[in-house]
Amino acid sequence: IAREISLVRSKLFLCERTAMIKPFRDFFHFSCWHLADIVATNSISKFSYLKEKFPLLSKRVFLVSNIYDKQITNLSIESIKSPSTTSQFNFVYVGRISPEKNLHILIDAISLIVNQKIDCTLSIYGDNRNDNYFKRILCLVDALNLKDRVLFKGLLPHDELRKVYFSADLLCLISEYEGFSNVIAEGLIHGCIVFASNIPENASVIIDGENGFLVNTKQPESVIDGLQRFFMLSPSQMLEMRRRNFYKARILFDSELVYQRYINLMLSN
């Protein structure tokens, strides 16, 4: 990159991520954004926020995806297979255990599905970030008699998540809000069928019914409908959807494409 832009004047190029630290962020970010020649963010919500709140910056704000080179290059299409070897469906959640992740809604949906005599489990991989919410979740699981259906696996080292993604029949992430979702991106890379909330970040990579399912978490019937649409897929359709995500991830997160995007921004602004 340095060689490509060596003849271009110096520029301030900010890569704005979704994490924010208050109250420091307001003054610091305000100053940096207005000094910047280019602001690149990986988040649609942050992209929209910057364009709305800082109209003078609107022509200098750009959306650039993350890169997942190491994970992509170590996989082949032959590794993407239908995971189920039994009649029991394995649903997987990866992420922190906190209220905005809507695990209570997902657990309620699992209860209704189990009551319809559909054999499934929900494995939760993540750490507790909110004691009160975690206790609420445990009480809900107990009240719904789902101790053998909702399994708390704890926080795994990142390298061990590959097996988790491969084993998942459905990767579930129905958060109230998200920045750029590393979990969904990693799921797509590993060919997961994704079950997600219909919010801008998720809808940017998931097309409902094509490579996953998007649901309205404000409407319980929408969540159940999304799960029922998944169950209607044949094994061959599930495999096709998984392989579609494998290829889609290589387009979305390819390093050469992302690097070229950065180079183009540096050269054209």
Coordinates of C-alpha atoms in Angstrom, one line a residue:
I1 CA 0.0 0.0 0.0
A2 CA 2.8 2.4 0.9
R3 CA 4.3 1.9 -2.6
E4 CA 1.0 2.6 -4.2
I5 CA 0.4 5.9 -2.4
S6 CA 4.0 7.1 -2.1
L7 CA 3.4 10.0 -4.5
V8 CA 0.2 11.1 -2.8
R9 CA 0.1 13.9 -0.2
S10 CA -0.2 12.9 3.4
K11 CA -3.7 12.1 4.6
L12 CA -5.5 11.3 7.9
F13 CA -7.2 7.9 7.3
L14 CA -9.4 6.8 10.3
C15 CA -10.7 3.2 10.6
E16 CA -13.7 3.6 12.9
R17 CA -14.8 0.4 14.6
T18 CA -18.1 -0.3 16.3
A19 CA -16.8 -0.2 19.8
M20 CA -17.1 3.0 21.7
I21 CA -15.7 4.2 25.0
K22 CA -17.7 6.9 26.8
P23 CA -17.4 9.7 27.7
F24 CA -14.0 10.0 26.1
R25 CA -15.3 9.0 22.7
D26 CA -17.4 12.1 22.0
F27 CA -14.7 14.8 22.1
F28 CA -12.0 12.6 20.7
H29 CA -14.0 11.2 17.9
F30 CA -15.6 14.5 17.1
S31 CA -12.1 16.0 16.6
C32 CA -10.7 13.2 14.7
W33 CA -13.6 12.8 12.3
H34 CA -13.5 16.5 11.3
L35 CA -9.8 16.4 10.7
A36 CA -9.9 13.2 8.7
D37 CA -9.6 13.0 4.9
I38 CA -11.2 9.6 5.0
V39 CA -13.2 7.7 7.6
A40 CA -13.7 4.0 6.9
T41 CA -16.0 1.9 9.1
N42 CA -17.0 -1.8 8.9
S43 CA -20.4 -1.1 10.4
I44 CA -23.5 -0.1 8.5
S45 CA -25.0 1.4 11.7
K46 CA -21.9 3.4 12.3
F47 CA -21.7 4.4 8.7
S48 CA -25.3 5.7 8.9
Y49 CA -24.7 7.4 12.2
L50 CA -21.7 9.3 10.9
K51 CA -23.4 10.5 7.7
E52 CA -26.5 11.6 9.7
K53 CA -24.7 13.3 12.7
F54 CA -21.8 14.8 10.8
P55 CA -23.2 16.0 7.4
L56 CA -19.9 17.8 6.6
L57 CA -18.2 14.4 6.7
S58 CA -20.8 12.6 4.6
K59 CA -18.6 12.6 1.4
R60 CA -15.6 11.3 3.4
V61 CA -17.2 8.3 5.1
F62 CA -16.9 4.9 3.5
L63 CA -18.0 1.3 4.3
V64 CA -15.2 -1.3 4.2
S65 CA -15.6 -4.9 5.4
N66 CA -13.4 -6.9 7.7
I67 CA -10.9 -9.5 6.4
Y68 CA -10.9 -13.2 7.4
D69 CA -8.0 -14.4 5.3
K70 CA -6.6 -17.1 7.6
Q71 CA -9.9 -18.8 8.2
I72 CA -10.9 -18.6 4.5
T73 CA -7.7 -20.0 3.0
N74 CA -7.7 -23.0 5.4
L75 CA -11.1 -24.2 4.1
S76 CA -12.3 -26.0 1.0
I77 CA -15.8 -26.6 -0.4
E78 CA -15.4 -30.3 0.5
S79 CA -15.3 -29.4 4.2
I80 CA -18.9 -28.0 3.9
K81 CA -21.3 -30.8 4.6
S82 CA -24.7 -31.2 6.2
P83 CA -23.8 -31.6 9.9
S84 CA -26.7 -33.6 11.2
T85 CA -26.0 -37.3 11.6
T86 CA -29.0 -37.8 13.8
S87 CA -32.6 -36.6 13.8
Q88 CA -31.8 -34.0 16.4
F89 CA -31.1 -30.5 15.2
N90 CA -28.1 -28.7 16.8
F91 CA -28.7 -24.9 17.2
V92 CA -25.8 -22.8 18.2
Y93 CA -25.3 -19.4 19.7
V94 CA -21.9 -17.8 19.9
G95 CA -21.4 -14.5 21.8
R96 CA -21.7 -12.8 25.2
I97 CA -24.7 -13.5 27.4
S98 CA -26.3 -10.1 27.8
P99 CA -29.8 -8.7 27.4
E100 CA -29.4 -7.2 23.9
K101 CA -28.7 -10.6 22.5
N102 CA -32.3 -11.7 23.1
L103 CA -31.5 -15.2 24.3
H104 CA -34.7 -15.2 26.3
I105 CA -36.7 -14.9 23.1
L106 CA -34.6 -17.6 21.4
I107 CA -35.2 -19.9 24.4
D108 CA -38.9 -19.3 24.4
A109 CA -38.9 -20.2 20.7
I110 CA -37.0 -23.4 21.4
S111 CA -39.6 -24.4 24.0
L112 CA -42.4 -24.0 21.5
I113 CA -40.5 -26.0 18.9
V114 CA -39.8 -28.8 21.4
N115 CA -43.5 -28.8 22.3
Q116 CA -44.2 -29.4 18.6
K117 CA -42.2 -32.7 19.0
I118 CA -39.2 -31.4 17.0
D119 CA -36.0 -32.7 18.5
C120 CA -33.4 -29.9 18.9
T121 CA -30.9 -28.5 21.3
L122 CA -29.5 -25.0 21.7
S123 CA -25.8 -24.8 22.6
I124 CA -24.7 -21.5 24.0
Y125 CA -21.0 -20.6 23.7
G126 CA -20.1 -17.4 25.5
D127 CA -19.3 -15.6 28.7
N128 CA -21.7 -14.0 31.2
R129 CA -21.6 -10.2 30.9
N130 CA -24.7 -9.5 33.1
D131 CA -25.3 -11.5 36.3
N132 CA -29.0 -10.5 36.5
Y133 CA -29.7 -11.5 32.9
F134 CA -27.8 -14.7 33.3
K135 CA -29.9 -15.6 36.3
R136 CA -33.0 -14.7 34.4
I137 CA -32.0 -17.1 31.6
L138 CA -31.2 -19.9 34.0
C139 CA -34.6 -19.5 35.7
L140 CA -36.3 -19.5 32.3
V141 CA -34.6 -22.7 31.2
D142 CA -35.6 -24.3 34.5
A143 CA -39.2 -23.0 34.3
L144 CA -39.6 -24.4 30.7
N145 CA -38.0 -27.7 31.7
L146 CA -35.3 -27.3 29.0
K147 CA -32.2 -28.2 31.0
D148 CA -31.5 -31.0 28.6
R149 CA -32.2 -28.8 25.6
V150 CA -30.4 -25.6 26.4
L151 CA -26.8 -26.2 27.1
F152 CA -24.3 -23.6 28.4
K153 CA -20.9 -24.5 27.0
G154 CA -18.9 -21.5 28.3
L155 CA -16.3 -19.4 26.5
L156 CA -14.1 -21.4 24.0
P157 CA -10.7 -20.4 22.6
H158 CA -11.3 -19.0 19.1
D159 CA -9.4 -21.8 17.4
E160 CA -11.9 -24.3 18.8
L161 CA -15.0 -22.5 17.4
R162 CA -14.3 -24.0 14.0
K163 CA -15.7 -27.4 15.1
V164 CA -18.7 -25.6 16.7
Y165 CA -19.6 -23.8 13.4
F166 CA -19.2 -27.0 11.4
S167 CA -21.4 -28.9 13.8
A168 CA -24.2 -26.3 13.8
D169 CA -27.4 -27.0 11.8
L170 CA -28.4 -23.4 12.5
L171 CA -26.3 -20.5 13.8
C172 CA -28.7 -18.2 15.8
L173 CA -28.0 -14.5 16.5
I174 CA -31.2 -12.6 17.0
S175 CA -29.7 -9.5 18.8
E176 CA -31.6 -6.3 19.4
Y177 CA -28.8 -4.5 17.7
E178 CA -25.4 -5.3 16.2
G179 CA -22.3 -3.7 14.9
F180 CA -20.4 -5.7 12.3
S181 CA -21.0 -9.2 13.5
N182 CA -17.9 -11.3 13.6
V183 CA -19.9 -14.3 14.6
I184 CA -22.1 -14.1 11.5
A185 CA -19.1 -13.5 9.3
E186 CA -17.3 -16.5 10.7
G187 CA -20.5 -18.6 10.4
L188 CA -20.8 -17.7 6.7
I189 CA -17.1 -18.6 6.2
H190 CA -17.8 -22.1 7.7
G191 CA -21.0 -22.5 5.7
C192 CA -23.4 -22.0 8.5
I193 CA -27.1 -21.4 7.8
V194 CA -27.8 -18.2 9.8
F195 CA -30.9 -17.4 11.8
A196 CA -30.7 -13.7 12.6
S197 CA -32.7 -10.6 13.6
N198 CA -33.8 -8.4 10.7
I199 CA -31.6 -5.4 11.4
P200 CA -29.4 -3.5 8.9
E201 CA -26.1 -5.1 9.8
N202 CA -27.5 -8.7 9.5
A203 CA -29.6 -7.9 6.4
S204 CA -26.4 -6.7 4.6
V205 CA -25.1 -10.2 4.4
I206 CA -28.2 -12.4 4.9
I207 CA -30.9 -12.6 2.3
D208 CA -34.0 -14.1 3.9
G209 CA -34.7 -17.6 2.5
E210 CA -31.6 -17.6 0.3
N211 CA -28.7 -18.0 2.7
G212 CA -30.4 -17.8 6.0
F213 CA -33.5 -16.4 7.8
L214 CA -34.3 -13.0 9.1
V215 CA -36.9 -12.5 11.8
N216 CA -38.5 -9.6 13.7
T217 CA -37.7 -10.1 17.4
K218 CA -40.5 -7.8 18.4
Q219 CA -43.0 -10.4 17.0
P220 CA -42.8 -13.9 18.6
E221 CA -44.7 -15.4 15.6
S222 CA -42.0 -14.1 13.3
V223 CA -39.3 -16.0 15.2
I224 CA -41.3 -19.2 15.2
D225 CA -42.1 -18.8 11.5
G226 CA -38.4 -18.4 10.7
L227 CA -37.6 -21.6 12.6
Q228 CA -40.4 -23.5 10.8
R229 CA -39.1 -22.3 7.4
F230 CA -35.8 -23.8 8.3
F231 CA -37.3 -27.1 9.2
M232 CA -39.1 -27.2 5.9
L233 CA -35.7 -27.4 4.1
S234 CA -34.7 -30.8 2.7
P235 CA -31.2 -32.1 3.5
S236 CA -30.1 -31.2 -0.1
Q237 CA -31.5 -27.6 0.3
M238 CA -29.6 -27.2 3.6
L239 CA -26.4 -28.3 2.0
E240 CA -27.0 -26.0 -1.0
M241 CA -27.5 -23.1 1.4
R242 CA -24.4 -23.9 3.4
R243 CA -22.3 -24.1 0.3
R244 CA -23.8 -20.8 -1.0
N245 CA -22.6 -19.1 2.2
F246 CA -19.2 -20.6 1.8
Y247 CA -18.8 -18.9 -1.6
K248 CA -20.6 -15.7 -0.5
A249 CA -18.0 -15.2 2.3
R250 CA -15.2 -15.4 -0.1
I251 CA -16.6 -12.5 -2.0
L252 CA -17.5 -10.4 1.0
F253 CA -14.3 -10.9 3.0
D254 CA -11.6 -11.5 0.4
S255 CA -8.4 -9.7 1.4
E256 CA -7.4 -8.6 -2.1
L257 CA -10.8 -7.0 -2.7
V258 CA -10.7 -5.2 0.7
Y259 CA -7.1 -4.1 0.3
Q260 CA -7.9 -2.7 -3.1
R261 CA -10.9 -0.9 -1.6
Y262 CA -8.5 0.9 0.8
I263 CA -6.0 1.7 -1.9
N264 CA -8.8 3.1 -4.1
L265 CA -9.9 5.3 -1.3
M266 CA -6.4 6.6 -0.6
L267 CA -5.8 7.4 -4.2
S268 CA -9.1 9.0 -5.1
N269 CA -9.7 11.3 -2.1

